Coordinates of C-alpha atoms and ligand atoms in Angstrom, one line a residue:
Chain R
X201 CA 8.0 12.3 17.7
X202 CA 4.1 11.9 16.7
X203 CA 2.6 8.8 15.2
X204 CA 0.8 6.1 16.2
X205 CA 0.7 5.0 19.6
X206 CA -1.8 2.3 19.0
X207 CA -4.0 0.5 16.1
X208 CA -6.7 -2.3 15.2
X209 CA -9.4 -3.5 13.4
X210 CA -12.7 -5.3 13.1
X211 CA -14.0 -7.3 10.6
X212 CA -17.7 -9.1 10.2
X213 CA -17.6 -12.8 11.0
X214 CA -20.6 -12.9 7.8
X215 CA -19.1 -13.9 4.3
X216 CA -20.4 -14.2 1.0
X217 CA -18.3 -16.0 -2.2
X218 CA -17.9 -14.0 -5.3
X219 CA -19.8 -16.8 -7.4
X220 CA -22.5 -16.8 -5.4
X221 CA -23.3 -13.4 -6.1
X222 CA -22.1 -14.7 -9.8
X223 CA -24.9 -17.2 -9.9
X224 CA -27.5 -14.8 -9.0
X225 CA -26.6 -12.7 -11.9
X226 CA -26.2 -15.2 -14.7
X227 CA -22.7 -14.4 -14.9
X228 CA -19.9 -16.4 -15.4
X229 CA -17.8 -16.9 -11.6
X230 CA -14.7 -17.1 -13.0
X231 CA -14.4 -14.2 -15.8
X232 CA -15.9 -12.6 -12.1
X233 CA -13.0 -13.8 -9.9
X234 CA -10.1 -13.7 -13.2
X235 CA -11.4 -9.9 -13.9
X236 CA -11.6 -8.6 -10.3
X237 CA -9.2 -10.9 -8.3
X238 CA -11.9 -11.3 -5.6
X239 CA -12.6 -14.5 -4.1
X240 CA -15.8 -13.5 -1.3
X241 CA -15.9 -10.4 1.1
X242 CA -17.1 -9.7 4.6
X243 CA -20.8 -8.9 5.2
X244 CA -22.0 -7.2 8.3
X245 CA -24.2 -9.0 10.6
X246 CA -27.8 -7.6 10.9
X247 CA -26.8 -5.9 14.0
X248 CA -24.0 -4.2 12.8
X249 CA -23.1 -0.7 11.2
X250 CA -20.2 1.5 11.0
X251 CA -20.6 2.8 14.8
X252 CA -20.4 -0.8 16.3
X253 CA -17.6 -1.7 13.7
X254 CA -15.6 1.7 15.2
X255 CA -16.2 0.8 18.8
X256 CA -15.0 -2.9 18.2
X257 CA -11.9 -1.5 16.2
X258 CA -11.1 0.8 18.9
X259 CA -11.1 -1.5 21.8
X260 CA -8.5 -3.3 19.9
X261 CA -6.7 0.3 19.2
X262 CA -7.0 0.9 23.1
X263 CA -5.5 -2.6 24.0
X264 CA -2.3 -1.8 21.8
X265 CA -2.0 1.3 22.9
X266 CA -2.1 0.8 26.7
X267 CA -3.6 4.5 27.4
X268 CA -6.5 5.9 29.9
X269 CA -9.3 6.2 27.0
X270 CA -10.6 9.5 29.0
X271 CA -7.1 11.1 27.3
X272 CA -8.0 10.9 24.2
X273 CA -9.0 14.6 23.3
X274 CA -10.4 14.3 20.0
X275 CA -12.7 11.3 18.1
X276 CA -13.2 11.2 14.2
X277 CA -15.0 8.8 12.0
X278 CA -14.8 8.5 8.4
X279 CA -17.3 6.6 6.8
X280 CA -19.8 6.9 3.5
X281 CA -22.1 4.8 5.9
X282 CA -22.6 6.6 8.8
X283 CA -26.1 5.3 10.7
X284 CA -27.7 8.9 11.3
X285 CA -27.6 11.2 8.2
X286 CA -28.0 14.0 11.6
X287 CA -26.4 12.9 14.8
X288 CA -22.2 12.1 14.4
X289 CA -21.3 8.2 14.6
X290 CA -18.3 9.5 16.9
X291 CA -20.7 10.6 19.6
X292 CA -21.4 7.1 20.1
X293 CA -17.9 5.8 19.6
X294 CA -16.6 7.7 22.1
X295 CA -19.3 7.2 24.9
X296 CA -18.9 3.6 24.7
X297 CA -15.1 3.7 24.8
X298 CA -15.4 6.3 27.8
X299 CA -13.9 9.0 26.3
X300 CA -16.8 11.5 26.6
X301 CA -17.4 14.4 28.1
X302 CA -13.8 16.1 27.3
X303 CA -13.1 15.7 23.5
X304 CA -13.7 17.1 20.3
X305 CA -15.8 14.9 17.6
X306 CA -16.7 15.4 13.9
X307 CA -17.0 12.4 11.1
X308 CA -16.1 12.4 8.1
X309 CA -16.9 11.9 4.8
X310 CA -14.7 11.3 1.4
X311 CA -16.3 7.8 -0.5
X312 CA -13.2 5.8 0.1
X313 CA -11.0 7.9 2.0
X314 CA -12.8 9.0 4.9
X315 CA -10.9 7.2 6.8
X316 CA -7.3 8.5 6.4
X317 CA -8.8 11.7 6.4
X318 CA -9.8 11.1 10.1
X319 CA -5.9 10.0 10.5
X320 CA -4.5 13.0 9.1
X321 CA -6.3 15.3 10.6
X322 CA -6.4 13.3 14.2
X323 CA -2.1 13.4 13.7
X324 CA -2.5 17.1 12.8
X325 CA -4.1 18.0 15.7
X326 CA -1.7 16.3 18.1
X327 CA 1.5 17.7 16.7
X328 CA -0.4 20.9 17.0
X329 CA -0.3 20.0 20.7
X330 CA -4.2 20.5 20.9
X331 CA -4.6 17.3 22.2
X332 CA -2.7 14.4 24.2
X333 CA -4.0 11.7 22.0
X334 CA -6.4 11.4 18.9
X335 CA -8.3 8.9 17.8
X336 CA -9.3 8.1 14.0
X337 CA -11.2 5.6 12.5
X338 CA -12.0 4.5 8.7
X339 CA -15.3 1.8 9.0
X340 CA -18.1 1.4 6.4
X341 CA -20.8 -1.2 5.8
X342 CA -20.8 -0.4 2.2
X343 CA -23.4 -1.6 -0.4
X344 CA -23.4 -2.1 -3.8
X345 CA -26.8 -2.1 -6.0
X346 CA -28.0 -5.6 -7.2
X347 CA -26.3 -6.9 -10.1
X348 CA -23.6 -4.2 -10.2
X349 CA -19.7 -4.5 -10.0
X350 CA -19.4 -3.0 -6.8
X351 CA -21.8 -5.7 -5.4
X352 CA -19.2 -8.4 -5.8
X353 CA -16.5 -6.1 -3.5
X354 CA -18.6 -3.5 -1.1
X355 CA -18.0 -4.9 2.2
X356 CA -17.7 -4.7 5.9
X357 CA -14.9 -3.9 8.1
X358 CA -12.8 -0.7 9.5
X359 CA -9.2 0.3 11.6
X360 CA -8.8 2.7 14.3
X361 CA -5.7 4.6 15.0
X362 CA -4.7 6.2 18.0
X363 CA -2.2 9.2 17.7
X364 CA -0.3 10.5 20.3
X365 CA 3.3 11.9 21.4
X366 CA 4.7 9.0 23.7
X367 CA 5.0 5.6 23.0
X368 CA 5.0 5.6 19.3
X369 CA 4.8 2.4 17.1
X370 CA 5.0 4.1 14.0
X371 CA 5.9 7.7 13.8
X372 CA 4.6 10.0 10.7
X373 CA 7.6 10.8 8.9
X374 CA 5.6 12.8 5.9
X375 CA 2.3 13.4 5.0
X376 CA 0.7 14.2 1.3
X377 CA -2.2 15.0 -0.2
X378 CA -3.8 15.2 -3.9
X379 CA -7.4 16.1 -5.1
X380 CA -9.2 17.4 -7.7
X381 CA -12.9 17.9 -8.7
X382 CA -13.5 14.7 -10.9
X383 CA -17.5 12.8 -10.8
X384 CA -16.0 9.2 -10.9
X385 CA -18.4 7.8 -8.6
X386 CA -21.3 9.5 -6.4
X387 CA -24.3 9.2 -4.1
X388 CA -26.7 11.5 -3.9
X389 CA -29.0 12.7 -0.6
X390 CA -31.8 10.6 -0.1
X391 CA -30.5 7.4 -3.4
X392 CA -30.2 4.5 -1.8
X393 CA -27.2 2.7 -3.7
X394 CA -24.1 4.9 -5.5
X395 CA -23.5 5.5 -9.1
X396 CA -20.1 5.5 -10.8
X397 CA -18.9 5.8 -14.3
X398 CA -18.2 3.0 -15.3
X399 CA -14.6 2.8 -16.8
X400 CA -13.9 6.3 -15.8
X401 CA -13.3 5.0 -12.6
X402 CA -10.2 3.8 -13.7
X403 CA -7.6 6.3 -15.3
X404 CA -8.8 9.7 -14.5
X405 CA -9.3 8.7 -11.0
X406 CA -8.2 6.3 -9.3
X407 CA -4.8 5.8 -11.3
X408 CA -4.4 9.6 -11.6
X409 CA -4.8 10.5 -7.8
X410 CA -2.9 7.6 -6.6
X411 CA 0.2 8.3 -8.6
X412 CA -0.3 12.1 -8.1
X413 CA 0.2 11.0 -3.9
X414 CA 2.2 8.6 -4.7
X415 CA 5.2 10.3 -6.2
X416 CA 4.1 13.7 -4.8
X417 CA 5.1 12.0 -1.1
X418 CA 8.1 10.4 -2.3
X419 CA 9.6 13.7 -3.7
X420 CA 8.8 15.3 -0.6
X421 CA 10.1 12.8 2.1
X422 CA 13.3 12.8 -0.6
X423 CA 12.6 8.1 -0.8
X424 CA 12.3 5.5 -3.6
X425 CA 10.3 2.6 -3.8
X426 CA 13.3 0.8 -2.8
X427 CA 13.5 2.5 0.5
X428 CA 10.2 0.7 1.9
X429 CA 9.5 -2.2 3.2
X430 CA 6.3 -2.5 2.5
X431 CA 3.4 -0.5 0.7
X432 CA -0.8 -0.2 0.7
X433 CA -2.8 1.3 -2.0
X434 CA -6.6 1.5 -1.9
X435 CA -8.6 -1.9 -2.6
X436 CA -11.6 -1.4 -4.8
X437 CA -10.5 -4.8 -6.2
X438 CA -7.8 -6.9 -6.5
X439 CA -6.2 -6.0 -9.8
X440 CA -6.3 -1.7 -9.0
X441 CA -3.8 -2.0 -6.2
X442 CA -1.3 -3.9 -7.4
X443 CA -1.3 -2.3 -10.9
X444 CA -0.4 1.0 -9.3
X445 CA 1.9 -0.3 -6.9
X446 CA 3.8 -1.9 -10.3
X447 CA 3.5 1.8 -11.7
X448 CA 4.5 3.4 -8.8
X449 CA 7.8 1.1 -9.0
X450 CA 6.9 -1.3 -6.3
X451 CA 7.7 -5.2 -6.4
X452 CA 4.5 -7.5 -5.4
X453 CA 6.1 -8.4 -2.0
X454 CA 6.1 -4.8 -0.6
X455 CA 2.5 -5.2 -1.2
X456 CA 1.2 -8.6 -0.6
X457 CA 0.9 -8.1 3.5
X458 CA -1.6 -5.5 2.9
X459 CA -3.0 -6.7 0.0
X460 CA -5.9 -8.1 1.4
X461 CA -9.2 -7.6 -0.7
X462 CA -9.6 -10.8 -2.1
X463 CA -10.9 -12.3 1.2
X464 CA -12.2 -9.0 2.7
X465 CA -13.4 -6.8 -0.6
X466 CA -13.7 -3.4 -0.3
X467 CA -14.5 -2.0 3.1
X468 CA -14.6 1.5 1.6
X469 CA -13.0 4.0 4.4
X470 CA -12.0 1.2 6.2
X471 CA -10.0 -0.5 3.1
X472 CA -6.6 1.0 2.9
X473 CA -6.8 1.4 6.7
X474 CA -7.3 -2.1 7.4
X475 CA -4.1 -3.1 5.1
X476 CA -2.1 -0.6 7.0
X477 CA -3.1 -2.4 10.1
X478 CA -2.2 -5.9 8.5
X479 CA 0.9 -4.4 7.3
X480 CA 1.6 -3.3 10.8
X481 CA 0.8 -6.9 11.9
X482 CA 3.9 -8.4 10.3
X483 CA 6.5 -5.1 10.4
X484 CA 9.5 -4.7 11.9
X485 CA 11.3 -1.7 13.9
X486 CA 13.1 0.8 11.4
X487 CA 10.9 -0.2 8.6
X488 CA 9.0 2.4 6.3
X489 CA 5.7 2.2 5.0
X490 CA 3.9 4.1 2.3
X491 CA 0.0 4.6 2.9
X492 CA -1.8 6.1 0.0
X493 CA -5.5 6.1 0.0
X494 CA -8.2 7.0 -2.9
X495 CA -11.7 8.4 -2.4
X496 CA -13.9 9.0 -5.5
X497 CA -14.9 12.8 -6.1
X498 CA -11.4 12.4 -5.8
X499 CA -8.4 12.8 -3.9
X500 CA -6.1 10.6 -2.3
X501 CA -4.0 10.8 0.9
X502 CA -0.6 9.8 1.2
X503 CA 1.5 8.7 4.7
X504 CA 5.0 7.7 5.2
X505 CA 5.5 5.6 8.9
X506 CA 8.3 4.8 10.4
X507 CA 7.9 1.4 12.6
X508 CA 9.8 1.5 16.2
X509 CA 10.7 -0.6 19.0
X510 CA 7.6 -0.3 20.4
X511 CA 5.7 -2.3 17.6
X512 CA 7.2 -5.6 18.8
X513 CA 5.6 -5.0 22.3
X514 CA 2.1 -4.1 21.2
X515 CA 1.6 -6.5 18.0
X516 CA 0.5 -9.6 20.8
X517 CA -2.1 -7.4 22.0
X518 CA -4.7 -7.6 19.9
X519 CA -6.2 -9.6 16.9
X520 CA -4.8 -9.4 13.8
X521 CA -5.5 -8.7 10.8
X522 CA -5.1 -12.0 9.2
X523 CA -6.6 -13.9 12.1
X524 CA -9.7 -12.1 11.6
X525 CA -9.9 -13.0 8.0
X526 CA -9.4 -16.7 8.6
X527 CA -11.8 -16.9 11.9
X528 CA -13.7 -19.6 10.7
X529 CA -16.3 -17.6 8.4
X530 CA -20.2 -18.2 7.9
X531 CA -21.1 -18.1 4.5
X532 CA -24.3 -17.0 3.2
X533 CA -26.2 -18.1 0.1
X534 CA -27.2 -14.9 -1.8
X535 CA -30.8 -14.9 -0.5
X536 CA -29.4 -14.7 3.3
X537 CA -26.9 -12.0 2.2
X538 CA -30.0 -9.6 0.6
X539 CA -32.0 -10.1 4.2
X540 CA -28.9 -9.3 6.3
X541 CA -28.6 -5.7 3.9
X542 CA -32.1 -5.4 3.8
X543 CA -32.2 -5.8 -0.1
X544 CA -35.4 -7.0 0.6
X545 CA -38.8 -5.0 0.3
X546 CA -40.6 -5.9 3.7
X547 CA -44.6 -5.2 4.7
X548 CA -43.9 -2.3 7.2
Chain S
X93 CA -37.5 3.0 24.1
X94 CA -38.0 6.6 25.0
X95 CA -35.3 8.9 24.7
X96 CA -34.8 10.1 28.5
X97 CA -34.3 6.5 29.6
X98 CA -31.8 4.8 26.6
X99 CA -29.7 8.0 27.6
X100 CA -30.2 7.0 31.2
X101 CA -29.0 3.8 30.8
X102 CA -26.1 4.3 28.1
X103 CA -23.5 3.8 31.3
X104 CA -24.2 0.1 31.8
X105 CA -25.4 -0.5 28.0
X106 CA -22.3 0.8 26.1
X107 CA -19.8 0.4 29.3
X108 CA -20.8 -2.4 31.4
X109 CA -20.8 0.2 34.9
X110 CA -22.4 -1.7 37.4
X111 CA -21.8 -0.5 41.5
X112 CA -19.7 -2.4 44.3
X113 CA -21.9 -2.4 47.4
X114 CA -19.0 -0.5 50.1
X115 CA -20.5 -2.9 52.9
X116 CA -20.9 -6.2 51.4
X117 CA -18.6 -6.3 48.4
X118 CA -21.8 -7.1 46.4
X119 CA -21.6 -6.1 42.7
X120 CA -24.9 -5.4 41.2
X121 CA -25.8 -5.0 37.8
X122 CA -27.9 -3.4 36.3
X123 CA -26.7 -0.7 39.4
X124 CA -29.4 0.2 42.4
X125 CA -30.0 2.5 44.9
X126 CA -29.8 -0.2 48.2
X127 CA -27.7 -3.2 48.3
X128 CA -30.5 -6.5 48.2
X129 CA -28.2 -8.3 50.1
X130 CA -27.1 -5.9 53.3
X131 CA -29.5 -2.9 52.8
X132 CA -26.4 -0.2 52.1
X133 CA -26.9 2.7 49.7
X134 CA -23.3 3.1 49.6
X135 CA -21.4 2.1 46.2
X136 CA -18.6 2.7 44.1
X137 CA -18.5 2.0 40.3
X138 CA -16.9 -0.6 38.4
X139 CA -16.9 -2.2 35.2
X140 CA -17.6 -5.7 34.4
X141 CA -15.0 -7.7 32.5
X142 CA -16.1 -8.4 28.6
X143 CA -15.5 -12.0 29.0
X144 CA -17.5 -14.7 30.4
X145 CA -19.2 -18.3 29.7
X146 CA -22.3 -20.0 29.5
X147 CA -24.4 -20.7 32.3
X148 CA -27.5 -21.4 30.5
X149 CA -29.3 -20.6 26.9
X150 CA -32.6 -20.9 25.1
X151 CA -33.4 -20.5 20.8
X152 CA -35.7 -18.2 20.1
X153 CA -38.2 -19.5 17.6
X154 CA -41.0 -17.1 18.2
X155 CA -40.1 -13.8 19.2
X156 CA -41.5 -10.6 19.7
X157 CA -42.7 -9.1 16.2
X158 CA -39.1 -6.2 16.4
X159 CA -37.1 -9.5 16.6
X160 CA -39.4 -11.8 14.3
X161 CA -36.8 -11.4 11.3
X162 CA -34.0 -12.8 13.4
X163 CA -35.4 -16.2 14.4
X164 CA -34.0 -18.8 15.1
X165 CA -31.7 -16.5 17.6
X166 CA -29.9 -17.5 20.9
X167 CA -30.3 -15.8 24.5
X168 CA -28.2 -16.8 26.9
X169 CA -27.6 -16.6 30.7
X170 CA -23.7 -15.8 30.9
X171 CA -21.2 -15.9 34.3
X172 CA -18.5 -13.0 33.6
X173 CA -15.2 -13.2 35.0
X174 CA -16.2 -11.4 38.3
X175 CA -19.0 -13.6 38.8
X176 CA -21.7 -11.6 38.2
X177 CA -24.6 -13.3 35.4
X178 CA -25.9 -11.6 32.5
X179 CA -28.8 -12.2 30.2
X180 CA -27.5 -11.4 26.7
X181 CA -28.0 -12.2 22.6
X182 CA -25.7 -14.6 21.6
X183 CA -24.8 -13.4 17.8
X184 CA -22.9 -14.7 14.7
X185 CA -23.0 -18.2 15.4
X186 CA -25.3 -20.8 14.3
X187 CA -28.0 -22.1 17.1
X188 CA -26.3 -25.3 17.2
X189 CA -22.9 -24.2 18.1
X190 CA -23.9 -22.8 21.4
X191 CA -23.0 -24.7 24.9
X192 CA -23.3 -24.7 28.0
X193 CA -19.8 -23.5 29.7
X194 CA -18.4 -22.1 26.4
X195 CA -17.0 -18.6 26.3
X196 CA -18.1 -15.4 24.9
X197 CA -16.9 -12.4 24.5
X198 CA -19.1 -9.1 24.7
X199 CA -19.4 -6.8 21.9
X200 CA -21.1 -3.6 21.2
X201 CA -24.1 -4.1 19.2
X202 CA -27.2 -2.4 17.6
X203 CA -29.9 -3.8 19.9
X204 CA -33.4 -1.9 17.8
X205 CA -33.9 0.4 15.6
X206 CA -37.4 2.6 16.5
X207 CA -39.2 2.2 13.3
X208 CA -37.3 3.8 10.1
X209 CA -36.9 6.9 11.3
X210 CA -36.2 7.0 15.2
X211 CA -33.3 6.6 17.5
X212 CA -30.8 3.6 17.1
X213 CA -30.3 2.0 19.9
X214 CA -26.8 0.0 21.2
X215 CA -25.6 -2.3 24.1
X216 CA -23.8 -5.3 24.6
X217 CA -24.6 -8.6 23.1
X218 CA -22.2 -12.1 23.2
X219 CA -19.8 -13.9 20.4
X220 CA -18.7 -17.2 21.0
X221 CA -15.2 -15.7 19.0
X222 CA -12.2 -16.5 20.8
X223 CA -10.5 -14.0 19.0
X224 CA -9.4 -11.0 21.2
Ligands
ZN821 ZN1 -24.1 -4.9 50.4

């Protein structure tokens, strides 16, 4: 049996409240919160990026999982805000958990789904018996440009998944995957903030490749909505998620314990990860979960888990999820928030 | 920082390795060639625990012109659980709720940044978080 062996997250102590970023905009903080279902979303601290929020996520990974980091024989990162455009965020990952010299590292990079990306192939490779134990990791410190949708959801956080053949929380019963060339939302080399199209994001994209997972995974694993306990979809906002779990044929309480934008936003690679990890939080042994992620360009990934034993013994050891969303927060006014993302044109 | 010695250092930065004098028990960190305590140059590694408390602190009001956009900030003097003191960056928190005697936990950080386009550099730094 391969799966998960152990998992955690991080998320920035930094918060900032949709009508904050409302006020700052002239617009109106309800239509804001109604339209999106967002309430605030995690901000990084200055000192922050995608490598530190790996590392922290990892160290709660390794605490679950029990294991001698030096066996970990592989390290991959999925982000759309790694810190060197040259130089992998997994090199520094893995030399601060002690996992270097002996492993194989790459990041990765799909907008939203880099991070289940890293899982996929981090599961692949040990059921390939490459490897003892992989280690994959979905984090971003997104940003949105001033004024834009995305500036009231792109925020901070990321999970880390360990993968291995013994001591399994949640084994990997079936895995899925569903892309397509399709320009919902971009970045090019060098542009500073993304660009999307507007309500194109919605039905060719992110509906279409979510369902196409969706019920593509089902089919294959031969399971109905019905047969899991829970679900996650990928969080842009609050309303995307729970519309396609409705269309998919899920009920809202297979989805609320992931369902955790509203107080996070969208962490990007780290988004559907994280929910997995709060879904994990509150599972029991036997249950089934449904992971399908969405990155723009677009494609989405699609796991079925199967919780064991094991998850009662580990879930103690580490924060969770919903502990780190309601450690007493800092809230910043918006003119803190454009400092801390460096928003703000400095004399150099 | 040049290159050659941020790589040199990366042990204790990113992993806390300091060295257990063989003679005296003495852990020293950052780690050194001979023991100040009984003269012996023979160590083994360890690693210090990530948790620890307060001994002593100071706010940084005006700081070095690298760390000028992060005043007021807090430096602290911190006890770890095996006893051996630190001087870190006590992050995320507001100036005012540091003490003396409360505990931190260490977390991996982005220390500087050399200019816009050099190397990044990471250590450790302190949260007052109780969280795990
Ligand atoms: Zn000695």
């Amino acid at each position: 049996m391969v799966g998960i062996v152990g998992y955690g997250s991080y998320l920035p102590r930094y918060r900032i409240k949709a009508e904050e970023i409302a006020h700052q905009w002239g617009m109106d903080p309800e239509t804001i919160k109604r339209g999106l279902l967002l309430k605030e979303k995690t901000v990084p601290a200055p000192d922050e990026d995608t490598v530190t929020i790996a590392v922290e996520a990892s160290r709660n990974a390794l605490k679950r999982a029990g294991i001698d980091p030096g066996e970990i024989g592989a390290v991959y990162v999925g982000s759309e805000s790694h810190p060197y455009a040259v130089k992998p965020s997994g090199t520094i990952v893995a030399e601060a958990l002690g996992i270097t010299p002996e492993v194989h590292i790459a990041d990765y990079e799909f907008a939203c789904k880099a991070g289940t990306e890293a899982m996929w192939v981090g599961y692949s490779i040990v059921k390939a018996g490459e490897v003892k134990y992989a280690l994959s990791v979905g984090a971003d410190t997104s940003q949105g440009a001033p004024g834009d949708a995305l500036e009231y959801s792109a925020s901070a956080g990321g999970s880390a998944f360990i993968f291995g053949g013994e001591g399994v929380v949640a084994e990997v019963v079936e895995t899925y995957s569903y892309t397509t060339d399709t320009p919902d939302f971009w970045r090019r080399e060098g542009a500073f903030y993304p660009r999307h199209g507007g309500r194109f994001t919605g039905e060719p994209a992110y509906f279409k490749h979510i369902l196409g997972a969706g019920r593509g995974i089902m089919q294959k694993a031969g399971l109905k909505p019905a047969d899991f306990a829970y679900a996650v979809f990928h969080m842009p906002n609050g309303k995307f998620p729970l519309t396609v779990g409705k269309r998919l044929g899920f009920l809202r309480e297979q989805l609320d314990p992931g369902w955790i934008v509203p107080l996070m936003g969208n962490t990007y690679s780290g988004s559907s990860p994280t929910g997995l990890s709060a879904t994990f939080d509150v599972s029991k042994p036997g249950e089934l979960i449904l992971l399908v992620s969405f990155g723009s360009g677009a494609g989405s990934d699609a796991f079925v888990f199967r919780m064991t034993e094991r998850i009662n013994e580990v879930r103690e050891k580490a924060v969770k999820v919903k502990e780190l969303l309601e450690y007493s927060p800092i809230y910043l006014n918006y003119g803190l928030y454009a400092k801390f993302r460096g928003k703000i044109i400095m004399n150099s | 920082m040049p290159v050659p010695r941020y790589k040199r250092e990366i042990p204790q930065r990113y992993r806390l390795e300091a060295s257990k004098c063989k003679s005296c028990g003495k852990v020293l960190f950052p780690p050194r060639l001979v023991c100040p305590k009984c003269g012996s140059r023979e160590f083994e590694g360890v690693r210090l625990s990530d948790g620890g408390k307060i001994v002593t602190f100071t706010v940084i009001r005006v700081a070095p012109e690298q760390f000028a956009d992060q005043t007021p900030y807090v430096v602290a003097v911190v006890e770890l659980g095996d006893g051996v003191r630190i001087t870190a960056q006590v992050v995320d928190c507001r100036p005012e709720e540091v003490e003396i005697g409360k505990p931190v936990r260490l977390v991996f950080r982005k220390i500087q940044e050399e200019g816009k386009t050099g190397i990044l550099c990471y250590g450790y730094k302190c949260v007052l978080s109780s969280l795990g």
